[in-house]
């Protein structure tokens, strides 16, 4: 699915690239934006940790922003209320509504936004990504990372759904 849900905050913005992944969940728990953020950042997937370590080494060469260690981010997320402006590695909390949290970053080559959204009537969790390129290097960077991005998002979504079961 490439179209951002009409009820997402991100639907109001224009992007050069979008993708959306979703899964049904079975839970009787109330899911708040803070719960989505916590589930997203505390998913402990070893190959993703290694991939981000490699990414941080490579992007420092071209002047893109790096990220904190995954363990530091996970620890912070455990106790956070995900206030607007709070940072978790590469991700800054940009907006937060009743059932959605928007994370992202603006950089010199591209801007990206990630929506973590719980659709209550449907019992679905959505992860939507929007990317706006600023120049050739932004396009090139995302062209290279796009296949990994897709694998990471799918794995993170699976982990999030499992955490709410």
PDB file of C-alpha atoms in Angstrom, residues 60-157:
ATOM      1  CA  UNK A  60      29.165  10.130   8.479  1.00  0.00           C
ATOM      2  CA  UNK A  61      31.327  10.175   5.326  1.00  0.00           C
ATOM      3  CA  UNK A  62      28.724  12.193   3.354  1.00  0.00           C
ATOM      4  CA  UNK A  63      27.681  14.477   6.198  1.00  0.00           C
ATOM      5  CA  UNK A  64      24.299  12.994   7.113  1.00  0.00           C
ATOM      6  CA  UNK A  65      23.180  12.710  10.722  1.00  0.00           C
ATOM      7  CA  UNK A  66      24.018   9.601  12.696  1.00  0.00           C
ATOM      8  CA  UNK A  67      22.059   7.982  15.489  1.00  0.00           C
ATOM      9  CA  UNK A  68      22.514   7.029  19.132  1.00  0.00           C
ATOM     10  CA  UNK A  69      23.129   3.409  20.056  1.00  0.00           C
ATOM     11  CA  UNK A  70      19.985   1.280  19.932  1.00  0.00           C
ATOM     12  CA  UNK A  71      20.277   0.323  23.626  1.00  0.00           C
ATOM     13  CA  UNK A  72      20.289   3.998  24.660  1.00  0.00           C
ATOM     14  CA  UNK A  73      17.226   4.706  22.484  1.00  0.00           C
ATOM     15  CA  UNK A  74      15.365   1.665  23.856  1.00  0.00           C
ATOM     16  CA  UNK A  75      16.045   2.691  27.448  1.00  0.00           C
ATOM     17  CA  UNK A  76      14.832   6.241  26.815  1.00  0.00           C
ATOM     18  CA  UNK A  77      11.669   5.001  25.042  1.00  0.00           C
ATOM     19  CA  UNK A  78      10.738   2.745  27.971  1.00  0.00           C
ATOM     20  CA  UNK A  79      10.078   5.778  30.190  1.00  0.00           C
ATOM     21  CA  UNK A  80       9.076   8.461  27.697  1.00  0.00           C
ATOM     22  CA  UNK A  81       5.794  10.269  27.151  1.00  0.00           C
ATOM     23  CA  UNK A  82       6.980  11.071  23.601  1.00  0.00           C
ATOM     24  CA  UNK A  83       6.614  14.828  23.915  1.00  0.00           C
ATOM     25  CA  UNK A  84       6.797  16.875  20.722  1.00  0.00           C
ATOM     26  CA  UNK A  85      10.444  17.796  20.170  1.00  0.00           C
ATOM     27  CA  UNK A  86      11.842  14.800  22.052  1.00  0.00           C
ATOM     28  CA  UNK A  87      14.556  12.926  20.147  1.00  0.00           C
ATOM     29  CA  UNK A  88      15.166   9.192  19.763  1.00  0.00           C
ATOM     30  CA  UNK A  89      18.308   8.770  17.681  1.00  0.00           C
ATOM     31  CA  UNK A  90      17.507   9.836  14.113  1.00  0.00           C
ATOM     32  CA  UNK A  91      13.873  10.421  14.984  1.00  0.00           C
ATOM     33  CA  UNK A  92      12.372  13.519  16.532  1.00  0.00           C
ATOM     34  CA  UNK A  93       8.753  13.575  17.718  1.00  0.00           C
ATOM     35  CA  UNK A  94       7.113  16.083  15.376  1.00  0.00           C
ATOM     36  CA  UNK A  95       3.440  15.718  16.261  1.00  0.00           C
ATOM     37  CA  UNK A  96       1.208  13.617  18.447  1.00  0.00           C
ATOM     38  CA  UNK A  97      -2.554  13.188  18.326  1.00  0.00           C
ATOM     39  CA  UNK A  98      -5.076  10.851  19.928  1.00  0.00           C
ATOM     40  CA  UNK A  99      -4.023   7.669  18.079  1.00  0.00           C
ATOM     41  CA  UNK A 100      -0.983   8.773  16.070  1.00  0.00           C
ATOM     42  CA  UNK A 101       2.577   9.893  16.592  1.00  0.00           C
ATOM     43  CA  UNK A 102       4.673  11.524  13.857  1.00  0.00           C
ATOM     44  CA  UNK A 103       8.433  11.040  13.925  1.00  0.00           C
ATOM     45  CA  UNK A 104      11.001  12.357  11.495  1.00  0.00           C
ATOM     46  CA  UNK A 105      13.941  14.523  10.668  1.00  0.00           C
ATOM     47  CA  UNK A 106      14.859  17.297   8.288  1.00  0.00           C
ATOM     48  CA  UNK A 107      18.324  17.002   6.788  1.00  0.00           C
ATOM     49  CA  UNK A 108      20.225  18.792   4.063  1.00  0.00           C
ATOM     50  CA  UNK A 109      19.616  16.051   1.480  1.00  0.00           C
ATOM     51  CA  UNK A 110      16.119  14.881   2.410  1.00  0.00           C
ATOM     52  CA  UNK A 111      13.343  15.142   4.991  1.00  0.00           C
ATOM     53  CA  UNK A 112      11.485  12.092   6.227  1.00  0.00           C
ATOM     54  CA  UNK A 113       8.379  11.580   8.318  1.00  0.00           C
ATOM     55  CA  UNK A 114       7.083   8.358   9.877  1.00  0.00           C
ATOM     56  CA  UNK A 115       3.541   7.947  11.156  1.00  0.00           C
ATOM     57  CA  UNK A 116       2.738   5.324  13.776  1.00  0.00           C
ATOM     58  CA  UNK A 117      -1.043   5.112  13.740  1.00  0.00           C
ATOM     59  CA  UNK A 118      -3.586   2.939  15.510  1.00  0.00           C
ATOM     60  CA  UNK A 119      -6.947   2.747  13.741  1.00  0.00           C
ATOM     61  CA  UNK A 120      -9.253   1.680  16.548  1.00  0.00           C
ATOM     62  CA  UNK A 121     -12.421   0.705  14.690  1.00  0.00           C
ATOM     63  CA  UNK A 122     -10.392  -1.487  12.314  1.00  0.00           C
ATOM     64  CA  UNK A 123      -7.914  -2.696  14.955  1.00  0.00           C
ATOM     65  CA  UNK A 124      -4.979  -1.972  12.640  1.00  0.00           C
ATOM     66  CA  UNK A 125      -1.550  -0.516  13.192  1.00  0.00           C
ATOM     67  CA  UNK A 126      -0.151   1.496  10.288  1.00  0.00           C
ATOM     68  CA  UNK A 127       3.421   2.599   9.692  1.00  0.00           C
ATOM     69  CA  UNK A 128       3.536   5.224   6.949  1.00  0.00           C
ATOM     70  CA  UNK A 129       6.686   6.859   5.601  1.00  0.00           C
ATOM     71  CA  UNK A 130       6.961  10.049   3.579  1.00  0.00           C
ATOM     72  CA  UNK A 131      10.208  11.322   2.065  1.00  0.00           C
ATOM     73  CA  UNK A 132      10.875  14.708   0.469  1.00  0.00           C
ATOM     74  CA  UNK A 133      14.117  14.961  -1.525  1.00  0.00           C
ATOM     75  CA  UNK A 134      16.126  18.186  -1.564  1.00  0.00           C
ATOM     76  CA  UNK A 135      18.760  17.236  -4.106  1.00  0.00           C
ATOM     77  CA  UNK A 136      20.465  14.467  -6.055  1.00  0.00           C
ATOM     78  CA  UNK A 137      22.211  13.123  -2.955  1.00  0.00           C
ATOM     79  CA  UNK A 138      18.875  12.737  -1.162  1.00  0.00           C
ATOM     80  CA  UNK A 139      17.505  10.732  -4.083  1.00  0.00           C
ATOM     81  CA  UNK A 140      20.663   8.643  -4.303  1.00  0.00           C
ATOM     82  CA  UNK A 141      20.755   7.961  -0.562  1.00  0.00           C
ATOM     83  CA  UNK A 142      17.134   6.852  -0.442  1.00  0.00           C
ATOM     84  CA  UNK A 143      17.514   4.776  -3.620  1.00  0.00           C
ATOM     85  CA  UNK A 144      20.273   2.842  -1.840  1.00  0.00           C
ATOM     86  CA  UNK A 145      18.465   2.441   1.488  1.00  0.00           C
ATOM     87  CA  UNK A 146      14.934   1.859   0.138  1.00  0.00           C
ATOM     88  CA  UNK A 147      15.140  -1.972  -0.020  1.00  0.00           C
ATOM     89  CA  UNK A 148      16.497  -2.041   3.551  1.00  0.00           C
ATOM     90  CA  UNK A 149      13.896   0.502   4.663  1.00  0.00           C
ATOM     91  CA  UNK A 150      11.109  -1.788   3.476  1.00  0.00           C
ATOM     92  CA  UNK A 151      12.550  -4.818   5.295  1.00  0.00           C
ATOM     93  CA  UNK A 152      13.115  -2.815   8.480  1.00  0.00           C
ATOM     94  CA  UNK A 153       9.594  -1.352   8.519  1.00  0.00           C
ATOM     95  CA  UNK A 154       7.962  -4.744   7.956  1.00  0.00           C
ATOM     96  CA  UNK A 155      10.028  -6.293  10.760  1.00  0.00           C
ATOM     97  CA  UNK A 156       9.331  -3.388  13.118  1.00  0.00           C
ATOM     98  CA  UNK A 157       5.602  -3.647  12.401  1.00  0.00           C
TER      99      UNK A 157
END
